[in-house]
Coordinates of N, CA, C and O in Angstrom, one line a residue:
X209 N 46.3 -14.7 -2.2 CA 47.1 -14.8 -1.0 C 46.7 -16.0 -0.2 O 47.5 -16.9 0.2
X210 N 45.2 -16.1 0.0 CA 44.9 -17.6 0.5 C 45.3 -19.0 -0.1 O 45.4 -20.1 0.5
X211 N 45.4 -18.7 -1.3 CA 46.2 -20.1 -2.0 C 47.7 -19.7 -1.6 O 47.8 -20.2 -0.4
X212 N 48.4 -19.3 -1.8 CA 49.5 -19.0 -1.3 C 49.9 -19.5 0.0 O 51.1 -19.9 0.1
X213 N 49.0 -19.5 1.0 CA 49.0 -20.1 2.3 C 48.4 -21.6 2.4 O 49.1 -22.6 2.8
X214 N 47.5 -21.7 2.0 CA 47.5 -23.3 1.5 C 48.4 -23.9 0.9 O 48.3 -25.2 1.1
X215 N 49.6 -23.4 0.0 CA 50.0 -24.5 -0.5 C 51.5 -25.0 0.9 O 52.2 -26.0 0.9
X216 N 51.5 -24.0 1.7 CA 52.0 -24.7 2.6 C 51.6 -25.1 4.1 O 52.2 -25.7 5.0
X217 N 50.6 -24.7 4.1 CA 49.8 -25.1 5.2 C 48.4 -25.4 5.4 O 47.7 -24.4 5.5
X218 N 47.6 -27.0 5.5 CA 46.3 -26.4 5.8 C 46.0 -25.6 6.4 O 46.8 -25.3 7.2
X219 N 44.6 -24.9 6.4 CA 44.3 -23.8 7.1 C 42.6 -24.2 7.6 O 41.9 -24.9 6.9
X220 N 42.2 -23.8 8.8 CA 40.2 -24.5 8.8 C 40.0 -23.0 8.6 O 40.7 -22.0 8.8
X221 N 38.9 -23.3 8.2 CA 37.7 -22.2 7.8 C 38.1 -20.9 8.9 O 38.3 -19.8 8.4
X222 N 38.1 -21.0 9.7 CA 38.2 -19.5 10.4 C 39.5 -19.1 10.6 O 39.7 -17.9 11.1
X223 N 40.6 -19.9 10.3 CA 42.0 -19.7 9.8 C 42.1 -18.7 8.7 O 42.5 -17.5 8.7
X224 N 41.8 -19.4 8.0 CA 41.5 -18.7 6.4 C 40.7 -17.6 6.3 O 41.0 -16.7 5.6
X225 N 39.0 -17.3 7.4 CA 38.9 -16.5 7.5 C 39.9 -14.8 8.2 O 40.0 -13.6 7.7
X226 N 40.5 -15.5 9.5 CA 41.4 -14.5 9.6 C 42.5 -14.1 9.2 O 43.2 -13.4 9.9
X227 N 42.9 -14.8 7.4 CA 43.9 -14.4 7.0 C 43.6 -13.4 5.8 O 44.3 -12.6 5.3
X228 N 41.5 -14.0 5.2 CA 41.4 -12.9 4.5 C 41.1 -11.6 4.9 O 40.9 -10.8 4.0
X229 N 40.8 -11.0 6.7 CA 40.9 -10.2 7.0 C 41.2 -9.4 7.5 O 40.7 -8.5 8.1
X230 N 42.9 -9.8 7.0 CA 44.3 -9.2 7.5 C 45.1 -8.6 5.9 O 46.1 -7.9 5.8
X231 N 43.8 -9.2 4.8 CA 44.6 -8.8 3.6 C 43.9 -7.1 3.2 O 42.7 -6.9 3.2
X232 N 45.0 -6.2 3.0 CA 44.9 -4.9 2.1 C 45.5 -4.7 1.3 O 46.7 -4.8 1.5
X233 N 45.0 -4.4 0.3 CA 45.4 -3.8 -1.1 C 44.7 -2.2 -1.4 O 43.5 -1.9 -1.6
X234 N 46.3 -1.4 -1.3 CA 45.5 0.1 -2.0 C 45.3 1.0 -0.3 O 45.0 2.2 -0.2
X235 N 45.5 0.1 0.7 CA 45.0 0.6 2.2 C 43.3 0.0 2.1 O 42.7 0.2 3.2
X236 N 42.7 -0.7 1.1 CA 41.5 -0.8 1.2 C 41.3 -2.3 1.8 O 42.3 -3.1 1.6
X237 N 40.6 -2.7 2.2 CA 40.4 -4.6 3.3 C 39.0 -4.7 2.5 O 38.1 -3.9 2.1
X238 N 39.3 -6.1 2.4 CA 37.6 -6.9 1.9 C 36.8 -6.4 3.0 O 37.2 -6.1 4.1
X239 N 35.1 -6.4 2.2 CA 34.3 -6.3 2.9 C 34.0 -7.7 3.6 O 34.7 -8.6 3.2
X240 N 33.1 -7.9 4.6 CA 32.7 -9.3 4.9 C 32.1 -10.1 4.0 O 32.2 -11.3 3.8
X241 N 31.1 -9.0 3.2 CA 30.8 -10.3 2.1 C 31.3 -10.7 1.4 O 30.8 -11.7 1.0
X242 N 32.7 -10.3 0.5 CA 33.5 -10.6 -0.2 C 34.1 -11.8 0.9 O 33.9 -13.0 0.6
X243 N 34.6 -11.7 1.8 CA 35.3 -12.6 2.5 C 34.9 -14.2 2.7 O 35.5 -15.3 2.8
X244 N 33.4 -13.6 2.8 CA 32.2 -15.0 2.8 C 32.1 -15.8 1.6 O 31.9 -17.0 1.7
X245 N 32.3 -15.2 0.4 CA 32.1 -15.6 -1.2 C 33.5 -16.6 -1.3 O 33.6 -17.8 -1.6
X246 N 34.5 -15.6 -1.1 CA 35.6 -16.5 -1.3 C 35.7 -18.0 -0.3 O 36.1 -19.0 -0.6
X247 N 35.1 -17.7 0.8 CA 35.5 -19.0 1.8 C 34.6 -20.2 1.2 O 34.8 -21.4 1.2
X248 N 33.5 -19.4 0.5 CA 32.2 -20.3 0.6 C 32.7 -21.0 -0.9 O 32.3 -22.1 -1.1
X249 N 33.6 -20.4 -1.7 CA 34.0 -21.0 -3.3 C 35.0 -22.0 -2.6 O 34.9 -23.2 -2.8
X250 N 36.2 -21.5 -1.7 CA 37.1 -22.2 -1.8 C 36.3 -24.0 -1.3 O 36.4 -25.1 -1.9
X251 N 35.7 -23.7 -0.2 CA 35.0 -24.8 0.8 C 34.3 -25.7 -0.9 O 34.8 -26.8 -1.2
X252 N 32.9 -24.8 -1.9 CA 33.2 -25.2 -2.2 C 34.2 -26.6 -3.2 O 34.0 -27.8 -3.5
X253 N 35.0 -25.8 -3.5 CA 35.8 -26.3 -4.9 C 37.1 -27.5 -3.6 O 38.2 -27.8 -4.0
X254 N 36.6 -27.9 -2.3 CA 37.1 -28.7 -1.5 C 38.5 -28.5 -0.9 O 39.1 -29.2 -0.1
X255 N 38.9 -27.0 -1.4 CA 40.1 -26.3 -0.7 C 40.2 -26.4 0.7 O 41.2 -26.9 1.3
X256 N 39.0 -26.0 1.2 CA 38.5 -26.1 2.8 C 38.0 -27.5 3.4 O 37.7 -28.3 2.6
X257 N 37.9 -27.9 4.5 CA 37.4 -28.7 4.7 C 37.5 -28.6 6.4 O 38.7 -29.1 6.5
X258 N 37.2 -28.5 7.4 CA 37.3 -28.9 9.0 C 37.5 -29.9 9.2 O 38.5 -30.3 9.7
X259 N 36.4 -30.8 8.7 CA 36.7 -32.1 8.8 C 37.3 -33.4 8.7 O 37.3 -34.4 9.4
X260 N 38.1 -32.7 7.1 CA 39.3 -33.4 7.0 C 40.1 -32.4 7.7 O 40.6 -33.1 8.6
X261 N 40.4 -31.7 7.9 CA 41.7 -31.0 8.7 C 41.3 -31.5 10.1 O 42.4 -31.6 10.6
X262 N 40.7 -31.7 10.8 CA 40.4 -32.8 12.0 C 40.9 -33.9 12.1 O 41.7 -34.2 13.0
X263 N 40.5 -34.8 11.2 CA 41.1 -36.0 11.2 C 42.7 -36.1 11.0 O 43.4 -36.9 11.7
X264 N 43.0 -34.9 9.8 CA 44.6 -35.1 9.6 C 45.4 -35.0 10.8 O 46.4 -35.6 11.1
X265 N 44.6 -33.7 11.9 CA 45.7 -33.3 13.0 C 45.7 -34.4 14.1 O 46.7 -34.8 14.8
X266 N 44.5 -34.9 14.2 CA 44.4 -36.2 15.0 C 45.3 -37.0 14.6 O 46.2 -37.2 15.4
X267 N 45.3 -37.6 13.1 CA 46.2 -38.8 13.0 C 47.9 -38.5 13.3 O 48.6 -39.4 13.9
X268 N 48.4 -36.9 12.8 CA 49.4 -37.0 13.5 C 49.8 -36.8 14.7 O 50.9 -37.2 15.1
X269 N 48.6 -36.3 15.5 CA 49.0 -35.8 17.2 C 48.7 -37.5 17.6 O 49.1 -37.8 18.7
X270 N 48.3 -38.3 17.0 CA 48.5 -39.6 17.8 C 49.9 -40.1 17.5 O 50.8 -40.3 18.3
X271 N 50.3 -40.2 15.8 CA 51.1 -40.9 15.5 C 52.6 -40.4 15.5 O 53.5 -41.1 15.8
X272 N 52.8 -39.2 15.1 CA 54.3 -38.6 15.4 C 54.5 -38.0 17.0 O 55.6 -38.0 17.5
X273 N 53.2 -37.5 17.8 CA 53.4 -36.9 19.0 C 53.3 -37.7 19.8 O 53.9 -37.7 20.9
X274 N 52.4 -38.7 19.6 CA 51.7 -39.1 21.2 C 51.1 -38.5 22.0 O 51.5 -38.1 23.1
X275 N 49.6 -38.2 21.3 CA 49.4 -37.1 22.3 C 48.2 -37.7 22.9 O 47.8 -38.5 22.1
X276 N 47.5 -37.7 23.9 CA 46.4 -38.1 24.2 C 45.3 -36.9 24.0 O 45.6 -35.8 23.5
X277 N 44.1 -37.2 24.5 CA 42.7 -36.9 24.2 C 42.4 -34.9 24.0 O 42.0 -34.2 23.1
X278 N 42.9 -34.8 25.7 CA 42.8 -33.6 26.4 C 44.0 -32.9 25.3 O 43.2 -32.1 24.9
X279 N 45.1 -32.8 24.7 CA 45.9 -32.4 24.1 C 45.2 -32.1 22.5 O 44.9 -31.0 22.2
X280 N 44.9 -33.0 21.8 CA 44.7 -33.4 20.4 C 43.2 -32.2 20.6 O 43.3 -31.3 19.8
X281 N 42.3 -32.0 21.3 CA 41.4 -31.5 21.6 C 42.2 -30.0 22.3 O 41.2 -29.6 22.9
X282 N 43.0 -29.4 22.5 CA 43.2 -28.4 22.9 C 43.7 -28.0 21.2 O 43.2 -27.0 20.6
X283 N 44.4 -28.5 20.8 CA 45.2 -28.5 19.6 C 44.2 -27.3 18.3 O 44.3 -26.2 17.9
X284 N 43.0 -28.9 18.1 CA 42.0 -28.5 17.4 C 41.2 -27.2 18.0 O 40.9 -26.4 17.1
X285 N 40.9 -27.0 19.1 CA 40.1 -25.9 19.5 C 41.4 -24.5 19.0 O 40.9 -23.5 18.6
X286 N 42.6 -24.5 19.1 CA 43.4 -23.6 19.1 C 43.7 -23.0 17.0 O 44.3 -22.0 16.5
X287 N 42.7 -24.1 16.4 CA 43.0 -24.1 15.1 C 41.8 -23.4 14.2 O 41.8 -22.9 13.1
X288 N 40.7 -23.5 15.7 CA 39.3 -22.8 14.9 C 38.6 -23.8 14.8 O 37.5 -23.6 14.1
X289 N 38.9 -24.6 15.2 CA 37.4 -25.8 14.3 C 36.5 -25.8 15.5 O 36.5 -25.7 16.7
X290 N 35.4 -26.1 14.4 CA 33.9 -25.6 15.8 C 34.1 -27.4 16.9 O 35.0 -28.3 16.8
X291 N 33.2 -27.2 17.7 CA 33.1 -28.0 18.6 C 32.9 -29.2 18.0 O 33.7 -30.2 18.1
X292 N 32.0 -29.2 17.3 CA 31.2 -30.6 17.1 C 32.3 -31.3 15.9 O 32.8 -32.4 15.9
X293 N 32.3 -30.7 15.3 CA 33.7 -31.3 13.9 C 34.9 -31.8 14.7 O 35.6 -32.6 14.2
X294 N 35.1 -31.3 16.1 CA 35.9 -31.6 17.4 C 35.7 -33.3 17.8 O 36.3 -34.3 17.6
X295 N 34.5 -32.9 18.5 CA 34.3 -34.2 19.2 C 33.9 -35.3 18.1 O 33.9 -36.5 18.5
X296 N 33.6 -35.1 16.5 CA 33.4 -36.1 15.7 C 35.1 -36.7 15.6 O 35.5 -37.8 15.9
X297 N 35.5 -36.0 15.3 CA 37.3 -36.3 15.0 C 37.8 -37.4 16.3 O 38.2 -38.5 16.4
X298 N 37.6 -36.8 17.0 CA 38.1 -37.7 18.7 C 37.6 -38.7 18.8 O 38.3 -39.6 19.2
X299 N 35.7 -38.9 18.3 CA 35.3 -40.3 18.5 C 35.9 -41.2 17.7 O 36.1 -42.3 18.1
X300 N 36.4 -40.8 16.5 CA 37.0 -41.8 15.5 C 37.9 -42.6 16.2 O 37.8 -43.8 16.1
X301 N 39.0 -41.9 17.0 CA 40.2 -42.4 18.1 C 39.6 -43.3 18.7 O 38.5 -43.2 19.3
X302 N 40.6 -44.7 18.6 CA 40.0 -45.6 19.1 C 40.6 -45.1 21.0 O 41.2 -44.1 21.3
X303 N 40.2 -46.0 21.8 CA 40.1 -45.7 23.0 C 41.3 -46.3 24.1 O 41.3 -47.2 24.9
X304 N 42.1 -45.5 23.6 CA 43.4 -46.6 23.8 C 44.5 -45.6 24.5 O 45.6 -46.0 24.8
X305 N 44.3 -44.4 24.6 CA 44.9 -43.4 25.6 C 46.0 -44.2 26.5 O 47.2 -44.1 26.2
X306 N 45.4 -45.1 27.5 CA 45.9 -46.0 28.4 C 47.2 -46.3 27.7 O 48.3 -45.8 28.0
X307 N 47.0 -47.3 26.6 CA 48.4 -48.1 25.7 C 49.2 -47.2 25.2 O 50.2 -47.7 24.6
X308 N 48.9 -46.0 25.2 CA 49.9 -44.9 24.3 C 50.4 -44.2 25.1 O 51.5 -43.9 24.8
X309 N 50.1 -43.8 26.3 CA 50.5 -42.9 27.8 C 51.8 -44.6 27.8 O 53.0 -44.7 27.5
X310 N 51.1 -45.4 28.0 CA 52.5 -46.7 28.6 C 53.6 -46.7 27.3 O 54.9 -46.8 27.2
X311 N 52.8 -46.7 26.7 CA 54.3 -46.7 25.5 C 55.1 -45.6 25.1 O 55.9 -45.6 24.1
X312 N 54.7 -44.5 26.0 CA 55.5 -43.5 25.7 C 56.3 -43.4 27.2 O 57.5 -42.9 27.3
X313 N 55.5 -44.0 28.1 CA 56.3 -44.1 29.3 C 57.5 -44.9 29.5 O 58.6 -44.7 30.1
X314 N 57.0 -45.8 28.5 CA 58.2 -47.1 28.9 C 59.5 -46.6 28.3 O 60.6 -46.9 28.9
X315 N 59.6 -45.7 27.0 CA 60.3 -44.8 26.0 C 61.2 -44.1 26.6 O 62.3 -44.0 26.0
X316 N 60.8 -43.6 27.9 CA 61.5 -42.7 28.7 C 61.6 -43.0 30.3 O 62.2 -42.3 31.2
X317 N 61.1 -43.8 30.5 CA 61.5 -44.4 32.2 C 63.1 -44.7 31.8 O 63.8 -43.9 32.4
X318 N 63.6 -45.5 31.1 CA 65.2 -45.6 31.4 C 66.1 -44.6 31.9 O 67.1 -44.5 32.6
X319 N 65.3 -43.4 30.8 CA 66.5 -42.2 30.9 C 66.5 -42.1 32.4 O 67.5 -42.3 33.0
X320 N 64.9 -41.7 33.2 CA 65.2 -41.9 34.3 C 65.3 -42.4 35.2 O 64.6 -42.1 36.2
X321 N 66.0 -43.2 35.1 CA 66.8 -44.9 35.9 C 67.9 -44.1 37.0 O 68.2 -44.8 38.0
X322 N 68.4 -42.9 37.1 CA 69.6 -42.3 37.6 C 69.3 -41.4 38.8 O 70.0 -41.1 39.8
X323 N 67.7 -40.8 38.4 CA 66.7 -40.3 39.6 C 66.0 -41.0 40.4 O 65.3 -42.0 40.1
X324 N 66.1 -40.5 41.5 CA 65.0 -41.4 43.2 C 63.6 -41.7 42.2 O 63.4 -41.1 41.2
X325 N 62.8 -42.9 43.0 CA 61.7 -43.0 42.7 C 60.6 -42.2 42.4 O 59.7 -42.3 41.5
X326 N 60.8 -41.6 43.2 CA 59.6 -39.7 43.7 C 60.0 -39.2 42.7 O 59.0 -39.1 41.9
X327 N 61.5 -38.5 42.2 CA 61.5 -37.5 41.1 C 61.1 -37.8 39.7 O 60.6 -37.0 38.8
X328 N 61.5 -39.5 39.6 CA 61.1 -40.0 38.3 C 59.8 -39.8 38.1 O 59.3 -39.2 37.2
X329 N 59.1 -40.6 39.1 CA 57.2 -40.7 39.0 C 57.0 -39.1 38.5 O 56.7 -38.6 37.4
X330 N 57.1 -38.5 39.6 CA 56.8 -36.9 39.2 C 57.2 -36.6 37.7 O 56.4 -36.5 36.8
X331 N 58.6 -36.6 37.6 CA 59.0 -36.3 36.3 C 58.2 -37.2 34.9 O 57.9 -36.4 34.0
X332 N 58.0 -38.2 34.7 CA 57.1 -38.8 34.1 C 55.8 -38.6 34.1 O 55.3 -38.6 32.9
X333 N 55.0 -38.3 35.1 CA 53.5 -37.6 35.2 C 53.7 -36.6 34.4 O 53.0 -36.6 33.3
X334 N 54.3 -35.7 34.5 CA 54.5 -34.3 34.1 C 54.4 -34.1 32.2 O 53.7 -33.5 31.5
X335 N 55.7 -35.1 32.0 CA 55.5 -35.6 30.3 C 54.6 -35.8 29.8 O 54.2 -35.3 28.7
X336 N 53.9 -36.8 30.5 CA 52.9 -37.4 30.5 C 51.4 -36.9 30.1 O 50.7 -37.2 29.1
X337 N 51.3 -36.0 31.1 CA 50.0 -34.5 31.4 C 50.5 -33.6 29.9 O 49.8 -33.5 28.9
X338 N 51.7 -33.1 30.1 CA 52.0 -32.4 29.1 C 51.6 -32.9 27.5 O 51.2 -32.1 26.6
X339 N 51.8 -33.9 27.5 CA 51.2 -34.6 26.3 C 49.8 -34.4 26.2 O 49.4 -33.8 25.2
X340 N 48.9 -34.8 27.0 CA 47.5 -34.2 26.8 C 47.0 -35.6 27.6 O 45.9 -36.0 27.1
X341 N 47.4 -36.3 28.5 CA 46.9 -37.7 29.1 C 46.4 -37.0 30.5 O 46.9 -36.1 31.0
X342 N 44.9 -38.0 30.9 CA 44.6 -36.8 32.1 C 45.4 -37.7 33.6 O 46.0 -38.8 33.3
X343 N 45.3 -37.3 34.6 CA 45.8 -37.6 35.3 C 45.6 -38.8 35.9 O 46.5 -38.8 36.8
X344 N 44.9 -40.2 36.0 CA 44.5 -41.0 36.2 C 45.9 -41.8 35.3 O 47.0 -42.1 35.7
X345 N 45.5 -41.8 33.8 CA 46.0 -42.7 33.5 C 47.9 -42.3 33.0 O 48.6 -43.2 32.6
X346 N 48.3 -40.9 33.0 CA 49.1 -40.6 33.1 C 49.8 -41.3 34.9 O 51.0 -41.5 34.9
X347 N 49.2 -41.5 35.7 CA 50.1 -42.0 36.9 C 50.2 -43.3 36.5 O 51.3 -43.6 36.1
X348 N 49.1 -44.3 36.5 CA 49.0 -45.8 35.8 C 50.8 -46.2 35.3 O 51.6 -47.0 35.7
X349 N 50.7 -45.1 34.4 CA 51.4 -45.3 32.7 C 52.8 -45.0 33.6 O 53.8 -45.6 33.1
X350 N 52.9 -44.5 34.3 CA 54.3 -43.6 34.9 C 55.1 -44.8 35.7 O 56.3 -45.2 35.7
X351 N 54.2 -45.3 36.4 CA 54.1 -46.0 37.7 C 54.5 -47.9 36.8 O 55.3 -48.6 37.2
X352 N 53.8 -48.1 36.0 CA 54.3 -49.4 35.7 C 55.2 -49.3 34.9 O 56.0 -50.2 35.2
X353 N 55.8 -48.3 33.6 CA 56.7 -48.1 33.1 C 57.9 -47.7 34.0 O 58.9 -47.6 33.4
X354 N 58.0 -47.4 35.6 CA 58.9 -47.5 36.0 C 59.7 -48.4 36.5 O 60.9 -48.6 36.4
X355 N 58.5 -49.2 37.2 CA 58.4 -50.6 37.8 C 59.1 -51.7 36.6 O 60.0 -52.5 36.8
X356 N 58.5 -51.3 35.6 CA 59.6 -52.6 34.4 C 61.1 -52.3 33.9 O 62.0 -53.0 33.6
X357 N 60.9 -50.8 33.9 CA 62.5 -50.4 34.1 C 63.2 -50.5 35.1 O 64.3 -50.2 35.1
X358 N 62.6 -51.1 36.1 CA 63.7 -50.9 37.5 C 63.9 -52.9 37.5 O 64.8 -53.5 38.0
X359 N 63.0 -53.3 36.9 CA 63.5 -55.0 37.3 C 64.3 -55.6 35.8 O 64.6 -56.8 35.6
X360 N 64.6 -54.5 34.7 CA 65.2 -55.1 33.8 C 66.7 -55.3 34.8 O 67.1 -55.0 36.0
X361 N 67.4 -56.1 33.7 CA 68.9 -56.9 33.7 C 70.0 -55.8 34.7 O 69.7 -55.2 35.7
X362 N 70.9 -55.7 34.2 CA 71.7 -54.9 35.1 C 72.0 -53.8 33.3 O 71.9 -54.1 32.1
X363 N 72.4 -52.6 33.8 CA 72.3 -51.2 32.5 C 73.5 -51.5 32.1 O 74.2 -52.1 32.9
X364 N 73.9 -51.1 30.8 CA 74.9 -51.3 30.3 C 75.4 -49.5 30.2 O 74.7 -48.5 30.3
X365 N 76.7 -49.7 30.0 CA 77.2 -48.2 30.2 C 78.6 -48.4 30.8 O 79.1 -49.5 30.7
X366 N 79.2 -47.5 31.2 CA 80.4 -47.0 32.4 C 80.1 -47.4 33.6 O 79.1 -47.0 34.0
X367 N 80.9 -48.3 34.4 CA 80.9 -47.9 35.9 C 82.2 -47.8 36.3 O 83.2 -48.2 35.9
X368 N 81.9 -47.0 37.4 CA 83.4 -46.5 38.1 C 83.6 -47.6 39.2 O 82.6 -47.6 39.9
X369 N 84.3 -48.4 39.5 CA 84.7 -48.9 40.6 C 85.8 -48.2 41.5 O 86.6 -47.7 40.8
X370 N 86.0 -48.0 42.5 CA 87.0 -47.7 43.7 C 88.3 -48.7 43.4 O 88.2 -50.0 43.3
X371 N 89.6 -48.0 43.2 CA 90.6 -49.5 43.3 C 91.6 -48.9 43.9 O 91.6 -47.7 44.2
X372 N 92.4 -49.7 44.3 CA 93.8 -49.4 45.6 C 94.7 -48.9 44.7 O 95.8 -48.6 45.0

């Protein structure tokens, strides 16, 4: 059953543990030490790993989400992985929060080109936070990504003019 879940999902060590202690056969559930043998063969034979399952979710929560620090670290804590396999994964990230909060800003300040100043900033922090950026550099990122959206050219689109 644990291979079975592996072949579509990694799983960390306490993943896998609470999937073999969800398994019965007969109405009967593994004992704990059976549970332990199996985790300790799969870990073993390199099925398991924290470590690499750390780095993998990192590289995508940077690269397909954008996620910052506080995020990518809620993520991992939500997956089972111990602390310190945690904070080894995050040091690897280089320290660039700042340049990824702005480049996700700049992504989405146009859409809100159509809202008052106040609702955009707000609405942009919000994204922003939600992503996992802490509040400092989520405003930074909100605030100059608006500021360069508001002095581009004139927007291309529809306009209505008034005619007689």
């Amino acid at each position: 059953m644990l291979v079975r879940k592996l072949r579509s999902r990694s799983l960390s060590i306490s993943e896998s543990r609470m999937v073999l202690k969800g398994y019965e056969q007969d109405r009967i559930r593994l004992e704990t030490s059976v549970i332990d043998d199996i985790i300790d063969d799969f870990c073993r034979r390199g099925y398991l790993d924290d470590a690499v399952l750390a780095d993998q979710l990192v590289t995508s929560g940077v690269g397909r989400k954008g996620q910052g620090r506080v995020a990518l670290s809620r993520a991992l804590s939500q997956r089972g992985l111990p602390r310190d396999i945690i904070d080894a994964a995050l040091d690897e990230l280089p320290d660039d929060d700042a340049e990824r909060a702005l480049e996700f800003a700049r992504s989405k300040a146009q859409s809100l080109s159509r809202l008052d100043a106040d609702t955009a900033l707000r609405r942009l922090v919000g994204q922003l936070s939600r992503r996992g950026y802490n509040g400092s550099v989520a405003m930074n990122a909100a605030k100059t990504a608006l500021a360069e959206s508001s002095f581009r050219g004139p927007r291309s689109g529809v306009r209505f003019v008034d005619s007689d």
